[in-house]
Coordinates of C-alpha atoms and ligand atoms in Angstrom, one line a residue:
M2 CA -20.9 -13.8 7.5
S3 CA -19.1 -16.5 9.3
S4 CA -20.6 -17.7 12.5
A5 CA -17.3 -18.6 14.1
P6 CA -17.3 -18.4 17.8
V7 CA -15.9 -15.4 19.7
R8 CA -12.7 -16.4 21.2
P9 CA -11.6 -14.2 24.1
D10 CA -7.9 -14.1 24.8
P11 CA -7.7 -14.3 28.6
S12 CA -4.4 -12.4 28.7
A13 CA -5.7 -9.6 26.5
E14 CA -6.9 -6.3 27.7
P15 CA -10.7 -5.9 27.7
S16 CA -11.9 -6.5 24.2
T17 CA -14.0 -3.8 22.6
D18 CA -14.5 -5.8 19.5
D19 CA -17.2 -8.5 19.9
E20 CA -16.3 -10.1 16.6
A21 CA -12.7 -10.9 17.6
T22 CA -12.0 -14.2 15.9
A23 CA -8.7 -16.0 15.7
F24 CA -7.3 -17.6 12.6
V25 CA -7.7 -21.0 14.3
D26 CA -11.4 -20.5 14.5
L27 CA -11.6 -20.2 10.7
G28 CA -10.7 -23.8 10.3
L29 CA -7.2 -23.3 8.9
R30 CA -4.7 -26.1 9.1
D31 CA -1.7 -26.1 11.3
E32 CA 0.9 -25.4 8.6
L33 CA -1.0 -22.3 7.6
L34 CA -1.5 -21.2 11.2
A35 CA 2.2 -21.6 11.8
A36 CA 3.0 -19.5 8.7
L37 CA 0.7 -16.8 9.9
A38 CA 2.2 -16.8 13.3
A39 CA 5.6 -16.5 11.9
L40 CA 4.6 -13.5 9.9
G41 CA 3.2 -11.9 13.1
Y42 CA -0.4 -11.7 11.9
E43 CA -2.4 -11.5 15.1
E44 CA -5.9 -11.8 13.9
P45 CA -7.8 -12.1 10.6
T46 CA -9.0 -8.9 8.9
P47 CA -12.8 -8.5 8.4
I48 CA -12.6 -9.8 4.8
Q49 CA -10.6 -12.8 5.9
R50 CA -13.1 -13.6 8.7
E51 CA -16.0 -13.6 6.2
A52 CA -14.4 -15.1 3.2
I53 CA -12.3 -17.9 4.5
P54 CA -15.0 -20.3 5.9
P55 CA -17.2 -20.3 2.7
L56 CA -14.1 -20.6 0.5
L57 CA -12.9 -23.5 2.5
A58 CA -16.3 -25.1 2.0
G59 CA -15.9 -24.7 -1.8
R60 CA -18.3 -21.9 -2.4
D61 CA -18.0 -19.3 -5.1
L62 CA -17.5 -15.8 -3.9
L63 CA -18.0 -12.3 -5.0
G64 CA -16.2 -9.8 -2.8
Q65 CA -16.0 -6.1 -2.9
A66 CA -12.6 -5.3 -1.4
A67 CA -9.7 -3.0 -2.3
T68 CA -6.0 -3.4 -1.7
G69 CA -5.2 -3.1 1.9
T70 CA -8.1 -5.2 3.2
G71 CA -6.1 -8.4 3.3
K72 CA -8.0 -9.9 0.4
T73 CA -5.0 -11.7 -0.9
A74 CA -4.7 -13.9 2.1
A75 CA -8.5 -14.2 2.1
F76 CA -8.4 -16.2 -1.1
A77 CA -4.9 -17.6 -0.9
L78 CA -5.3 -19.4 2.5
P79 CA -8.3 -21.4 1.5
L80 CA -6.8 -22.3 -1.8
L81 CA -3.6 -23.5 -0.2
Q82 CA -5.6 -25.6 2.3
R83 CA -7.8 -27.2 -0.3
M84 CA -4.9 -28.2 -2.5
S85 CA -4.7 -31.9 -2.5
V86 CA -1.4 -33.5 -1.8
D87 CA -1.1 -35.9 -4.6
R88 CA -1.0 -34.1 -7.9
P89 CA -0.4 -36.6 -10.6
T90 CA 0.0 -34.4 -13.6
G91 CA 1.9 -31.4 -12.2
D92 CA -0.5 -29.1 -14.0
P93 CA -1.8 -26.2 -11.9
V94 CA -4.8 -26.7 -9.7
A95 CA -5.4 -23.0 -9.2
L96 CA -5.3 -20.0 -11.5
V97 CA -5.2 -16.4 -10.2
L98 CA -5.7 -13.7 -12.8
V99 CA -4.5 -10.2 -11.9
P100 CA -4.3 -7.0 -13.9
T101 CA -0.6 -6.1 -13.6
R102 CA 2.7 -7.8 -13.4
E103 CA 3.4 -6.0 -10.1
L104 CA 0.3 -7.6 -8.6
A105 CA 1.3 -11.0 -10.1
V106 CA 4.6 -10.8 -8.3
Q107 CA 3.0 -9.6 -5.1
V108 CA 0.3 -12.3 -5.0
S109 CA 2.8 -15.0 -5.8
E110 CA 5.0 -13.8 -3.0
A111 CA 2.0 -14.0 -0.7
F112 CA 1.3 -17.6 -1.7
H113 CA 4.9 -18.4 -1.1
R114 CA 4.9 -16.9 2.4
Y115 CA 1.6 -18.6 3.4
G116 CA 2.4 -21.9 1.7
K117 CA 5.9 -22.3 2.8
E118 CA 5.3 -25.3 5.1
L119 CA 3.1 -27.0 2.5
G120 CA 5.8 -26.8 -0.2
T121 CA 3.4 -25.1 -2.6
R122 CA 4.9 -24.3 -6.0
V123 CA 3.7 -20.9 -7.3
L124 CA 4.5 -19.3 -10.6
P125 CA 3.9 -15.7 -11.6
I126 CA 3.6 -15.3 -15.3
Y127 CA 3.2 -11.9 -17.0
G128 CA 4.2 -10.1 -20.1
G129 CA 7.6 -8.6 -20.2
Q130 CA 9.3 -11.5 -18.6
P131 CA 11.3 -13.9 -20.8
I132 CA 8.9 -16.7 -21.8
G133 CA 11.6 -19.4 -21.7
R134 CA 11.9 -19.2 -17.9
Q135 CA 8.1 -19.5 -17.6
L136 CA 8.1 -22.5 -20.0
R137 CA 10.7 -24.3 -18.0
A138 CA 8.8 -23.7 -14.7
L139 CA 5.5 -24.7 -16.1
D140 CA 7.1 -27.8 -17.5
S141 CA 8.5 -28.9 -14.2
G142 CA 5.1 -28.7 -12.5
V143 CA 3.4 -25.9 -10.5
D144 CA 0.4 -25.8 -8.2
V145 CA -0.7 -22.2 -8.5
V146 CA -0.3 -19.9 -11.5
V147 CA -0.7 -16.2 -10.9
A148 CA -1.0 -14.5 -14.3
T149 CA -1.9 -11.4 -16.2
P150 CA -4.6 -12.4 -18.7
G151 CA -2.7 -11.6 -21.9
R152 CA 0.3 -13.8 -21.0
A153 CA -1.9 -16.6 -19.6
L154 CA -3.7 -16.7 -22.9
D155 CA -0.4 -16.9 -24.8
H156 CA 0.5 -19.9 -22.8
I157 CA -2.9 -21.5 -23.2
A158 CA -2.6 -21.1 -26.9
R159 CA 0.9 -22.6 -27.0
G160 CA -0.4 -25.5 -24.9
T161 CA 2.1 -24.8 -22.2
L162 CA -0.5 -23.8 -19.6
R163 CA -3.0 -26.6 -19.2
L164 CA -6.1 -25.8 -17.2
G165 CA -7.6 -29.3 -17.0
D166 CA -6.8 -29.8 -13.3
V167 CA -7.8 -26.3 -12.2
G168 CA -10.2 -26.5 -9.4
T169 CA -10.3 -22.8 -8.5
V170 CA -10.0 -19.6 -10.6
V171 CA -9.6 -16.3 -8.8
L172 CA -10.2 -13.0 -10.6
D173 CA -8.4 -10.4 -8.5
E174 CA -9.0 -6.7 -9.0
A175 CA -11.5 -7.6 -11.7
D176 CA -12.6 -4.0 -12.3
E177 CA -9.0 -3.1 -13.1
M178 CA -8.7 -5.9 -15.5
L179 CA -11.8 -4.8 -17.3
D180 CA -10.5 -1.2 -17.4
M181 CA -7.4 -2.4 -19.0
G182 CA -9.3 -4.1 -21.8
F183 CA -8.8 -7.7 -20.6
A184 CA -12.5 -8.7 -20.7
E185 CA -12.2 -10.9 -23.8
D186 CA -9.0 -12.5 -22.6
I187 CA -10.7 -13.4 -19.4
E188 CA -13.7 -14.9 -21.1
A189 CA -11.4 -17.0 -23.3
I190 CA -9.4 -18.2 -20.4
L191 CA -12.5 -19.2 -18.4
E192 CA -13.6 -21.2 -21.4
H193 CA -10.5 -23.3 -21.1
A194 CA -11.1 -24.0 -17.4
P195 CA -13.2 -27.0 -16.2
E196 CA -16.8 -26.1 -15.7
Q197 CA -16.8 -27.8 -12.3
R198 CA -14.7 -25.3 -10.5
Q199 CA -14.7 -22.8 -7.7
T200 CA -14.7 -19.2 -9.0
V201 CA -13.7 -16.2 -6.8
L202 CA -14.1 -12.6 -7.9
F203 CA -12.7 -9.7 -6.1
S204 CA -13.2 -6.1 -7.2
A205 CA -12.8 -2.8 -5.5
T206 CA -15.8 -1.4 -7.3
M207 CA -19.0 -3.2 -8.5
P208 CA -20.0 -1.6 -11.8
A209 CA -22.6 -3.3 -13.9
R210 CA -20.0 -5.1 -16.0
I211 CA -18.6 -6.8 -13.0
D212 CA -22.0 -7.8 -12.0
G213 CA -22.6 -9.3 -15.4
M214 CA -19.3 -11.1 -15.2
A215 CA -20.2 -12.5 -11.8
R216 CA -23.6 -13.7 -13.1
A217 CA -22.0 -15.4 -16.1
H218 CA -19.3 -17.2 -14.2
L219 CA -20.1 -17.6 -10.6
T220 CA -22.6 -20.1 -9.2
D221 CA -24.7 -19.1 -6.2
P222 CA -21.8 -17.0 -4.8
I223 CA -21.4 -15.7 -1.3
R224 CA -21.4 -12.0 -1.5
I225 CA -19.1 -9.9 0.7
L226 CA -19.2 -6.2 0.9
I227 CA -17.1 -4.4 3.4
A228 CA -17.7 -0.9 4.4
R229 CA -21.2 -0.2 3.5
E230 CA -22.6 1.2 6.7
Q231 CA -23.5 4.9 7.0
P232 CA -21.7 7.3 9.2
V233 CA -22.9 7.6 12.7
A234 CA -24.0 11.2 13.3
G235 CA -22.6 13.2 16.2
E236 CA -19.8 10.8 16.9
A237 CA -17.2 12.5 14.9
P238 CA -14.2 13.2 17.2
R239 CA -12.3 16.4 16.8
V240 CA -9.5 14.9 14.8
R241 CA -7.4 16.4 12.1
Q242 CA -7.1 13.7 9.6
S243 CA -4.4 13.5 6.9
A244 CA -2.7 10.9 4.8
Y245 CA 0.6 10.7 2.9
L246 CA 1.0 8.6 -0.2
V247 CA 4.3 6.8 -0.1
A248 CA 5.9 3.8 -1.7
R249 CA 6.5 0.9 0.6
A250 CA 10.3 1.2 0.5
H251 CA 10.1 4.8 1.8
K252 CA 7.7 4.2 4.6
P253 CA 10.0 4.0 7.5
A254 CA 11.7 7.3 6.4
A255 CA 8.4 8.9 5.8
L256 CA 7.1 8.0 9.2
G257 CA 10.2 9.5 10.9
R258 CA 9.9 12.6 8.9
V259 CA 6.2 13.1 9.4
L260 CA 6.7 12.6 13.2
D261 CA 9.6 15.1 13.2
I262 CA 7.3 17.7 11.7
E263 CA 4.4 17.0 13.9
S264 CA 6.3 16.7 17.1
P265 CA 3.6 14.7 18.9
T266 CA 3.4 14.8 22.7
A267 CA 2.7 11.1 22.6
A268 CA 1.8 9.0 19.6
I269 CA 0.6 5.5 18.9
V270 CA 1.7 4.0 15.6
F271 CA -0.5 1.1 14.4
C272 CA 1.2 -1.7 12.5
R273 CA -0.3 -4.8 10.9
S274 CA 2.0 -7.4 12.4
R275 CA 4.3 -8.2 15.3
E276 CA 7.2 -8.3 13.0
E277 CA 6.5 -4.8 11.8
V278 CA 6.1 -3.5 15.3
D279 CA 9.5 -4.8 16.3
R280 CA 11.2 -3.6 13.2
L281 CA 9.7 -0.1 13.4
T282 CA 10.4 0.2 17.0
E283 CA 14.1 -0.3 16.2
T284 CA 14.0 2.2 13.3
M285 CA 12.4 4.9 15.4
N286 CA 14.7 4.4 18.3
G287 CA 17.5 4.8 15.9
R288 CA 16.0 8.1 14.8
G289 CA 16.1 9.5 18.3
Y290 CA 12.6 8.7 19.5
R291 CA 11.8 6.8 22.6
A292 CA 9.7 4.1 21.0
E293 CA 8.2 1.1 22.7
A294 CA 6.7 -2.0 21.2
L295 CA 3.3 -3.4 22.2
H296 CA 2.0 -6.6 20.6
G297 CA 0.0 -9.6 21.4
G298 CA 3.1 -11.7 21.9
M299 CA 4.1 -9.9 25.1
S300 CA 3.1 -10.8 28.6
Q301 CA 0.7 -8.7 30.6
E302 CA 3.5 -7.6 32.8
Q303 CA 5.6 -6.4 29.8
R304 CA 2.7 -4.5 28.5
D305 CA 2.0 -2.8 31.8
R306 CA 5.6 -1.7 31.9
V307 CA 5.3 -0.2 28.5
M308 CA 2.1 1.6 29.3
G309 CA 3.6 2.9 32.5
R310 CA 6.6 4.4 30.5
L311 CA 4.2 6.1 28.1
R312 CA 2.0 7.6 30.8
A313 CA 5.1 8.8 32.7
G314 CA 6.4 10.5 29.6
T315 CA 9.6 8.4 29.4
A316 CA 8.4 7.0 26.1
D317 CA 6.9 9.1 23.4
L318 CA 6.0 6.6 20.7
L319 CA 4.1 3.4 21.0
M320 CA 4.3 0.9 18.1
A321 CA 1.4 -1.4 18.4
T322 CA -0.9 -3.9 16.7
D323 CA -4.7 -3.6 16.9
V324 CA -4.9 -6.6 19.2
A325 CA -2.4 -5.3 21.7
A326 CA -3.9 -1.8 21.7
R327 CA -7.4 -3.0 22.4
G328 CA -8.9 -1.2 25.3
L329 CA -5.9 1.0 25.7
D330 CA -6.6 4.4 27.0
V331 CA -3.9 7.0 27.2
E332 CA -4.8 10.6 28.2
Q333 CA -1.6 12.1 26.7
L334 CA -2.0 10.8 23.2
S335 CA -1.9 13.6 20.7
H336 CA -1.4 11.5 17.5
V337 CA -2.6 8.3 16.1
V338 CA -0.6 7.0 13.1
N339 CA -1.7 4.3 10.8
Y340 CA 1.5 2.9 9.3
D341 CA -0.8 1.2 6.7
V342 CA -4.3 2.0 5.7
P343 CA -6.4 -0.1 8.1
S344 CA -8.1 -3.2 6.7
A345 CA -11.6 -1.9 7.3
P346 CA -13.2 1.5 8.0
E347 CA -14.4 0.3 11.5
S348 CA -10.8 -0.3 12.4
Y349 CA -9.9 3.2 11.3
V350 CA -12.6 4.8 13.3
H351 CA -11.7 2.7 16.3
R352 CA -8.1 3.7 16.1
I353 CA -8.5 7.4 15.7
G354 CA -11.1 7.4 18.5
R355 CA -8.1 7.3 20.8
V356 CA -7.3 10.9 20.3
G357 CA -9.4 14.1 20.2
R358 CA -11.0 13.3 23.5
A359 CA -12.3 15.7 26.0
G360 CA -12.4 18.6 23.6
R361 CA -8.6 18.4 22.8
E362 CA -7.6 18.4 19.2
G363 CA -6.1 15.1 18.0
V364 CA -4.3 14.2 14.9
A365 CA -4.7 11.1 12.8
I366 CA -2.1 10.4 10.2
T367 CA -2.2 7.6 7.7
L368 CA 0.7 6.4 5.5
A369 CA -0.9 4.8 2.4
E370 CA 0.8 3.0 -0.4
P371 CA -0.5 4.3 -3.7
R372 CA -2.4 1.2 -4.3
A373 CA -4.3 1.5 -1.1
H374 CA -5.6 4.9 -2.1
R375 CA -9.0 3.4 -2.8
M376 CA -9.4 2.2 0.7
L377 CA -8.8 5.7 1.9
K378 CA -11.7 6.9 -0.2
T379 CA -13.9 4.1 1.2
I380 CA -13.0 5.2 4.7
E381 CA -13.8 8.8 3.8
R382 CA -17.2 7.7 2.4
V383 CA -18.1 5.6 5.4
T384 CA -17.0 8.1 8.1
G385 CA -18.3 11.1 6.2
Q386 CA -15.1 12.9 7.1
R387 CA -12.4 14.2 4.9
I388 CA -8.9 12.9 5.0
T389 CA -6.5 15.4 3.4
I390 CA -3.7 14.1 1.3
D391 CA -0.6 16.0 2.3
K392 CA 2.8 16.1 0.7
I393 CA 5.6 14.3 2.5
P394 CA 7.8 16.9 4.2
T395 CA 11.0 17.6 2.3
V396 CA 14.4 17.9 3.8
A397 CA 13.9 21.7 3.6
D398 CA 10.7 21.4 5.5
L399 CA 12.5 19.4 8.2
R400 CA 15.3 21.9 8.4
N401 CA 12.8 24.8 8.9
R402 CA 10.9 22.8 11.5
R403 CA 14.0 22.1 13.4
L404 CA 14.9 25.8 13.4
E405 CA 11.4 26.6 14.6
L406 CA 11.8 24.2 17.5
T407 CA 15.2 25.7 18.4
Q408 CA 13.7 29.2 18.3
A409 CA 10.8 28.1 20.5
A410 CA 13.2 26.5 23.0
L411 CA 15.3 29.7 23.1
R412 CA 12.3 31.9 23.6
E413 CA 11.2 29.7 26.5
S414 CA 14.7 29.9 28.0
L415 CA 14.7 33.7 27.6
L416 CA 11.4 34.0 29.4
E417 CA 11.9 31.5 32.1
D418 CA 15.5 30.5 32.9
D419 CA 18.0 32.2 35.1
L420 CA 20.6 33.2 32.6
E421 CA 22.8 35.2 34.9
P422 CA 25.5 32.5 35.4
F423 CA 26.3 32.8 31.7
R424 CA 26.7 36.5 31.5
V425 CA 30.4 36.2 32.1
I426 CA 30.8 34.2 29.0
V427 CA 29.0 36.6 26.8
E428 CA 30.8 39.6 28.2
S429 CA 34.2 38.1 27.8
L430 CA 33.5 36.9 24.3
S431 CA 32.0 40.3 23.3
D432 CA 35.5 41.8 23.8
E433 CA 36.6 39.8 20.8
F434 CA 33.4 39.3 18.8
D435 CA 30.3 41.0 17.7
L436 CA 27.3 40.3 20.0
M437 CA 25.3 39.0 17.1
E438 CA 28.0 36.5 16.3
V439 CA 28.2 35.3 19.8
A440 CA 24.4 34.8 19.8
L441 CA 24.6 32.9 16.5
A442 CA 27.2 30.5 17.8
A443 CA 25.2 29.9 21.0
V444 CA 22.1 29.2 18.9
R445 CA 24.0 26.8 16.8
L446 CA 25.2 24.8 19.8
A447 CA 21.7 24.7 21.3
H448 CA 20.3 23.6 17.9
E449 CA 22.7 20.8 17.5
A450 CA 22.5 19.7 21.1
T451 CA 18.7 19.3 21.1
L452 CA 18.3 18.0 17.6
P453 CA 21.1 15.6 16.8
G454 CA 21.3 13.8 13.5
A455 CA 22.5 15.5 10.5
L456 CA 20.0 16.3 7.8
D457 CA 22.6 16.1 5.1
E458 CA 22.2 12.3 5.0
E459 CA 18.5 12.5 4.6
E460 CA 17.4 11.7 1.1
E461 CA 14.3 13.2 -0.5
I462 CA 11.4 10.8 -0.5
P463 CA 9.7 10.7 -3.9
Q464 CA 6.2 12.2 -3.8
V465 CA 3.5 10.1 -5.3
S466 CA 0.1 11.3 -6.2
V467 CA -3.1 9.7 -7.2
R468 CA -5.6 11.5 -9.3
P469 CA -9.3 10.9 -8.8
S470 CA -10.6 8.5 -11.4
R471 CA -12.0 10.0 -14.5
T472 CA -15.7 9.6 -14.8
S473 CA -15.9 9.4 -18.6
R474 CA -13.2 7.6 -20.3
P475 CA -12.7 5.8 -23.6
G476 CA -13.6 2.2 -23.7
P477 CA -10.7 -0.3 -24.0
E478 CA -10.9 0.0 -27.8
G479 CA -10.5 3.7 -27.4
R480 CA -6.9 3.3 -26.4
G481 CA -5.9 0.8 -29.0
D482 CA -3.0 1.0 -31.3
R483 CA -4.0 4.1 -33.0
R484 CA -2.4 7.3 -34.0
S485 CA -4.0 10.0 -31.9
G486 CA -0.9 12.1 -32.2
R487 CA -2.1 15.0 -30.1
P488 CA -3.0 15.1 -26.4
R489 CA -6.7 15.2 -25.8
G490 CA -7.4 18.7 -24.5
T491 CA -5.5 20.4 -21.8
G492 CA -4.0 18.9 -18.7
T493 CA -2.4 15.9 -20.4
T494 CA 1.2 15.2 -21.3
Q495 CA 2.5 12.7 -23.8
V496 CA 5.2 10.5 -22.5
F497 CA 7.7 9.0 -25.0
V498 CA 8.7 5.4 -24.4
G499 CA 11.5 4.1 -26.6
L500 CA 10.0 0.7 -27.3
G501 CA 7.3 -0.1 -29.8
R502 CA 5.7 -2.8 -31.9
R503 CA 9.1 -4.3 -32.9
A504 CA 9.7 -5.0 -29.2
G505 CA 6.3 -6.6 -29.0
V506 CA 4.8 -3.8 -26.9
R507 CA 1.1 -3.8 -26.6
P508 CA -1.1 -1.1 -25.0
Q509 CA -1.8 -3.3 -22.0
D510 CA 2.0 -3.7 -21.4
L511 CA 2.3 0.0 -21.1
V512 CA -0.9 0.3 -18.9
G513 CA 0.4 -2.5 -16.8
A514 CA 3.8 -1.0 -16.3
I515 CA 2.4 2.4 -15.5
T516 CA -0.2 1.2 -13.0
G517 CA 2.3 -1.2 -11.5
E518 CA 4.9 1.5 -11.0
T519 CA 2.7 4.4 -9.9
G520 CA -0.5 4.9 -7.9
M521 CA -2.4 5.5 -11.1
N522 CA -5.5 3.7 -12.1
G523 CA -5.7 2.2 -15.6
R524 CA -8.5 4.6 -16.4
D525 CA -6.3 7.6 -15.8
I526 CA -4.3 6.8 -18.8
G527 CA -5.4 8.4 -22.1
S528 CA -4.6 7.4 -25.6
I529 CA -1.7 5.1 -26.4
E530 CA 0.0 5.2 -29.7
I531 CA 2.3 2.4 -30.6
A532 CA 4.7 3.0 -33.5
D533 CA 7.4 0.5 -34.7
R534 CA 10.1 1.7 -32.5
F535 CA 8.5 3.8 -29.8
S536 CA 5.2 4.5 -28.1
L537 CA 3.5 7.6 -26.9
V538 CA 1.3 7.5 -23.8
E539 CA -1.0 10.3 -22.8
V540 CA -1.1 10.8 -19.0
P541 CA -2.4 13.6 -16.8
A542 CA 0.1 16.4 -16.9
G543 CA 0.5 16.5 -13.1
L544 CA 1.4 12.8 -13.0
A545 CA 3.9 12.8 -16.0
D546 CA 7.0 13.0 -13.8
E547 CA 5.8 10.2 -11.7
V548 CA 5.1 8.1 -14.7
I549 CA 8.5 8.8 -16.2
T550 CA 10.3 8.0 -13.0
G551 CA 8.3 4.8 -12.6
L552 CA 8.9 3.6 -16.2
R553 CA 12.6 4.4 -16.1
G554 CA 12.9 2.2 -13.0
S555 CA 11.2 -0.8 -14.6
T556 CA 11.3 -2.9 -17.7
I557 CA 8.8 -3.3 -20.5
K558 CA 8.8 -6.7 -22.3
G559 CA 11.9 -7.4 -20.3
R560 CA 13.8 -4.4 -21.6
R561 CA 14.7 -1.0 -20.3
A562 CA 13.4 1.9 -22.4
T563 CA 14.2 5.5 -22.9
V564 CA 11.4 7.4 -21.2
R565 CA 10.8 11.1 -21.3
R566 CA 8.3 13.8 -22.1
D567 CA 7.4 13.8 -25.7
R568 CA 9.1 17.0 -27.0
D569 CA 6.5 17.5 -29.7
T570 CA 3.9 18.2 -27.1
D571 CA 5.9 19.8 -24.4
G572 CA 8.8 21.8 -25.5
G573 CA 8.1 22.5 -29.2
D574 CA 11.4 20.8 -30.0
R575 CA 10.4 19.0 -33.2
R576 CA 13.9 17.8 -34.1
R577 CA 13.2 14.4 -32.7
Q578 CA 13.4 11.8 -35.5
R579 CA 10.5 9.5 -35.7
H580 CA 11.9 6.2 -36.7
Ligands
AMP601 P1 -3.9 -7.0 0.6 O1 -5.1 -6.2 0.9 O2 -4.2 -8.4 0.3 O3 -3.0 -6.4 -0.4 O4 -3.0 -7.1 2.0 C1 -2.5 -5.9 2.5 C2 -1.3 -6.2 3.5 O5 -1.8 -6.7 4.7 C3 -0.3 -7.2 3.1 O6 1.0 -6.6 3.3 C4 -0.5 -8.4 3.9 O7 0.7 -9.1 4.2 C5 -1.1 -7.8 5.2 N1 -2.0 -8.7 5.9 C6 -3.0 -9.4 5.4 N2 -3.7 -10.0 6.3 C7 -3.2 -9.6 7.5 C8 -3.5 -9.9 8.9 N3 -4.5 -10.7 9.2 N4 -2.8 -9.4 9.8 C9 -1.7 -8.6 9.5 N5 -1.4 -8.2 8.2 C10 -2.1 -8.8 7.2

């Protein structure tokens, strides 16, 4: 635990979080603080609070943290700070190993964002990308390499990735890397790194193998475990909790749609940064909501005005950061929405505590990217409450919901309004038209007047699903390059991928591509058969469509492949020629 001092912000509303610590208290240098401010990060997440000080001090670290906790910044910021300015050789001083190319790209981007003012050179290297470009970049000098283990080892063997200057090695999502069969590659890589180095290991789970790895490669590490505490009995608010799994790109649309269906009286939408608050406020206003922004960059007067509008009912959505919403108490709130899975269970509990008060039912909704699914599970475990995963409403659902709302409005009008002044219209039209037709036309006008915005332009949002991890699974050798031919038992589907050994495809390339493109875990993938010109991958039947869509949208070894269900297993069409 860091012992950083509590730093109250005099302009903030009363703090209910005693541990509120600012980035500046963690000892980060000005360039990094400036980058964080520009990104709109208002305060460190719990893992950042705990990990940054010891990492800056050069300690090894073993952290149990899933995606969504802010772990990337937790290791990237200290690394950037510790990077010395004069680097004579141009060889990397830090190596980050990650399980998938998607993560390699993400982590590199994070380094870029945080290290902008320091001019840090970061290079992602992963299988499937042309090696030439990587060679040129390595040659011209880089500070941080973010790599998948297989490709890192390729470069080490070629002598193009030299680890002699590496002062820090980070193993990110170590459990995933082991699941994907990278244990040996990792061992081999670590052997090439200087013995005198800092080693950081993050893993969402801590099975015995991870523990063994930590014991072998970490020296007297700081251990950080978030989310261990037990649920507090009797404190559970009456809150209906649900979550939607949705890819980042579809989140704004998903938020709008979920809110359309829920029709909250008043809702607060929690965002991670100021920048996101501003952006989403605009989006939601464009969708016909009366949304207001609330973040730490606003003056007290501005905030008071916003709160006034919410209380008076002239605003129905409040987009806010945690910092800005601290101590906020709004009677009318019916919904709390987490635009992202919160970075710690405490934060989740704290947020949803704002609804479901005084015996009224509240609703808590979380939009989770597939990769953050684990964090949801952790929150469920810690709170002892279930979070139901719901399907994102379809355009048809929206249409039905809108009709329902119109019907409710008409019913209300029939029961309460003085309709006499309109009788003359109906009577004169009924000379010419059927009464039913007159009613239909009136309903249509009412419908369009109250719910503007054509649904025709709404595109369907792809549903993603995450299956619970299998408990028993083949070891990494169990999914090697072997001919299993048939799916293992029921409930699996074989997916045909039109690239094989000739294209240099290895099992881990397929696993990497699938986990990178879907919410699946490496261990959900069954046997993989690699033939000369094609590969067959066994996946849970319910996820086959998602896998196929994901793979079609990406490249494997730099190439696009034909991807479809294997007809042998699905349709009985055995005409396909095996090359
Ligand atoms: P990670 O768990 O590292 O994948 O981070 C999850 C997301 O949180 C990323 O989109 C980060 O940009 C964002 N993030 C990390 N730290 C913070 C912070 N202190 N405040 C706001 N957003 C953050």
